[in-house]
Amino acid sequence: MVQFEQVTVVKAANIYFDGKVTSRTVLFGDGTKKTLGIMMPGEYEFGTDVEELMEITSGRLDVLLPGSDEWIHIDGTGAFTVPAHASFKLVVHVVTDYCCSYIVK
């Protein structure tokens, strides 16, 4: 999906790690939520409240998912899912663009 139709965008930015990771929240009519953002090069650890689908639309990074000791490398585009109530680590090598979908069951 290249663009979203008929959505509400929250004006205030979500800012993490001293501004090195930022996103904007997009709300859909069916109640679902996504965030669109960028990550600057660096090392980060995030936690989840609900299951998340992270789609990398451009960039280069490595991700360590919970319960794994093998890093996944993404160069260009890719996706990964993180379970609810978990943490995951990222090593971002270049400015990386992403879309995060929150999956409420």
CSV table of C-alpha atoms in Angstrom, one decimal:
chain,number,residue,atom,x,y,z
A,1,MET,CA,0.0,0.0,0.0
A,2,VAL,CA,1.6,3.2,-1.2
A,3,GLN,CA,-0.8,5.6,0.4
A,4,PHE,CA,-3.6,5.7,3.0
A,5,GLU,CA,-7.1,7.0,2.2
A,6,GLN,CA,-9.6,8.7,4.5
A,7,VAL,CA,-7.4,8.8,7.7
A,8,THR,CA,-6.8,11.1,10.6
A,9,VAL,CA,-3.2,12.1,11.4
A,10,VAL,CA,-2.3,13.2,14.9
A,11,LYS,CA,-0.4,16.4,14.6
A,12,ALA,CA,2.0,15.9,17.6
A,13,ALA,CA,5.1,13.8,16.8
A,14,ASN,CA,6.1,10.7,18.8
A,15,ILE,CA,9.8,11.5,19.6
A,16,TYR,CA,12.2,8.9,21.0
A,17,PHE,CA,15.9,8.7,21.8
A,18,ASP,CA,16.5,12.5,21.8
A,19,GLY,CA,14.9,12.9,18.4
A,20,LYS,CA,16.8,10.2,16.6
A,21,VAL,CA,13.5,8.2,16.1
A,22,THR,CA,10.3,10.1,15.3
A,23,SER,CA,6.9,9.1,14.0
A,24,ARG,CA,3.3,10.4,13.4
A,25,THR,CA,0.2,8.4,14.3
A,26,VAL,CA,-2.3,7.6,11.6
A,27,LEU,CA,-5.8,6.6,12.7
A,28,PHE,CA,-8.2,4.7,10.5
A,29,GLY,CA,-12.0,4.7,10.4
A,30,ASP,CA,-12.1,1.1,11.5
A,31,GLY,CA,-10.2,1.9,14.7
A,32,THR,CA,-6.8,0.6,13.7
A,33,LYS,CA,-3.7,2.6,14.2
A,34,LYS,CA,-0.3,2.9,12.4
A,35,THR,CA,2.7,5.1,12.9
A,36,LEU,CA,4.9,6.4,10.1
A,37,GLY,CA,8.4,7.4,11.0
A,38,ILE,CA,12.1,7.6,10.5
A,39,MET,CA,15.1,6.3,12.5
A,40,MET,CA,18.5,7.9,12.4
A,41,PRO,CA,21.6,5.7,12.6
A,42,GLY,CA,22.1,4.3,16.1
A,43,GLU,CA,21.2,1.4,18.4
A,44,TYR,CA,17.8,1.2,20.0
A,45,GLU,CA,15.6,-1.0,22.1
A,46,PHE,CA,11.8,-0.8,22.0
A,47,GLY,CA,9.0,-2.4,24.0
A,48,THR,CA,5.6,-3.3,22.7
A,49,ASP,CA,2.2,-3.2,24.4
A,50,VAL,CA,0.4,-5.0,21.5
A,51,GLU,CA,1.6,-7.0,18.6
A,52,GLU,CA,3.4,-4.9,16.0
A,53,LEU,CA,4.1,-5.3,12.3
A,54,MET,CA,7.1,-3.2,11.4
A,55,GLU,CA,7.5,-2.6,7.7
A,56,ILE,CA,10.7,-1.0,6.5
A,57,THR,CA,10.1,1.0,3.4
A,58,SER,CA,13.7,2.1,2.9
A,59,GLY,CA,17.0,1.9,4.8
A,60,ARG,CA,19.3,-0.6,6.3
A,61,LEU,CA,19.1,-2.1,9.8
A,62,ASP,CA,19.6,-5.2,11.9
A,63,VAL,CA,16.9,-6.4,14.3
A,64,LEU,CA,17.0,-8.9,17.2
A,65,LEU,CA,13.6,-10.2,18.0
A,66,PRO,CA,12.6,-11.5,21.4
A,67,GLY,CA,13.6,-15.1,22.1
A,68,SER,CA,16.1,-15.1,19.2
A,69,ASP,CA,19.9,-14.8,19.3
A,70,GLU,CA,20.2,-14.3,15.5
A,71,TRP,CA,20.0,-10.8,14.0
A,72,ILE,CA,17.9,-10.3,10.9
A,73,HIS,CA,19.4,-8.0,8.3
A,74,ILE,CA,17.1,-5.7,6.2
A,75,ASP,CA,18.6,-3.8,3.3
A,76,GLY,CA,16.1,-1.7,1.4
A,77,THR,CA,12.7,-3.1,2.3
A,78,GLY,CA,11.4,-5.8,4.6
A,79,ALA,CA,9.1,-6.5,7.5
A,80,PHE,CA,9.1,-8.3,10.9
A,81,THR,CA,6.5,-8.9,13.6
A,82,VAL,CA,7.1,-8.4,17.3
A,83,PRO,CA,4.7,-10.0,19.9
A,84,ALA,CA,2.9,-8.0,22.5
A,85,HIS,CA,4.6,-7.2,25.8
A,86,ALA,CA,8.1,-7.8,24.4
A,87,SER,CA,11.2,-5.9,23.6
A,88,PHE,CA,13.3,-5.9,20.5
A,89,LYS,CA,16.7,-4.4,19.5
A,90,LEU,CA,17.6,-2.4,16.4
A,91,VAL,CA,20.9,-1.4,14.9
A,92,VAL,CA,20.1,1.2,12.3
A,93,HIS,CA,22.9,1.8,9.8
A,94,VAL,CA,21.4,4.5,7.6
A,95,VAL,CA,18.3,6.8,7.8
A,96,THR,CA,15.5,4.3,7.8
A,97,ASP,CA,11.8,4.9,6.9
A,98,TYR,CA,9.2,2.7,8.5
A,99,CYS,CA,5.5,2.0,9.0
A,100,CYS,CA,4.4,0.3,12.2
A,101,SER,CA,1.0,-1.4,12.4
A,102,TYR,CA,-0.5,-2.1,15.8
A,103,ILE,CA,-2.4,-5.4,15.9
A,104,VAL,CA,-5.0,-5.6,18.6
A,105,LYS,CA,-6.6,-9.0,19.0
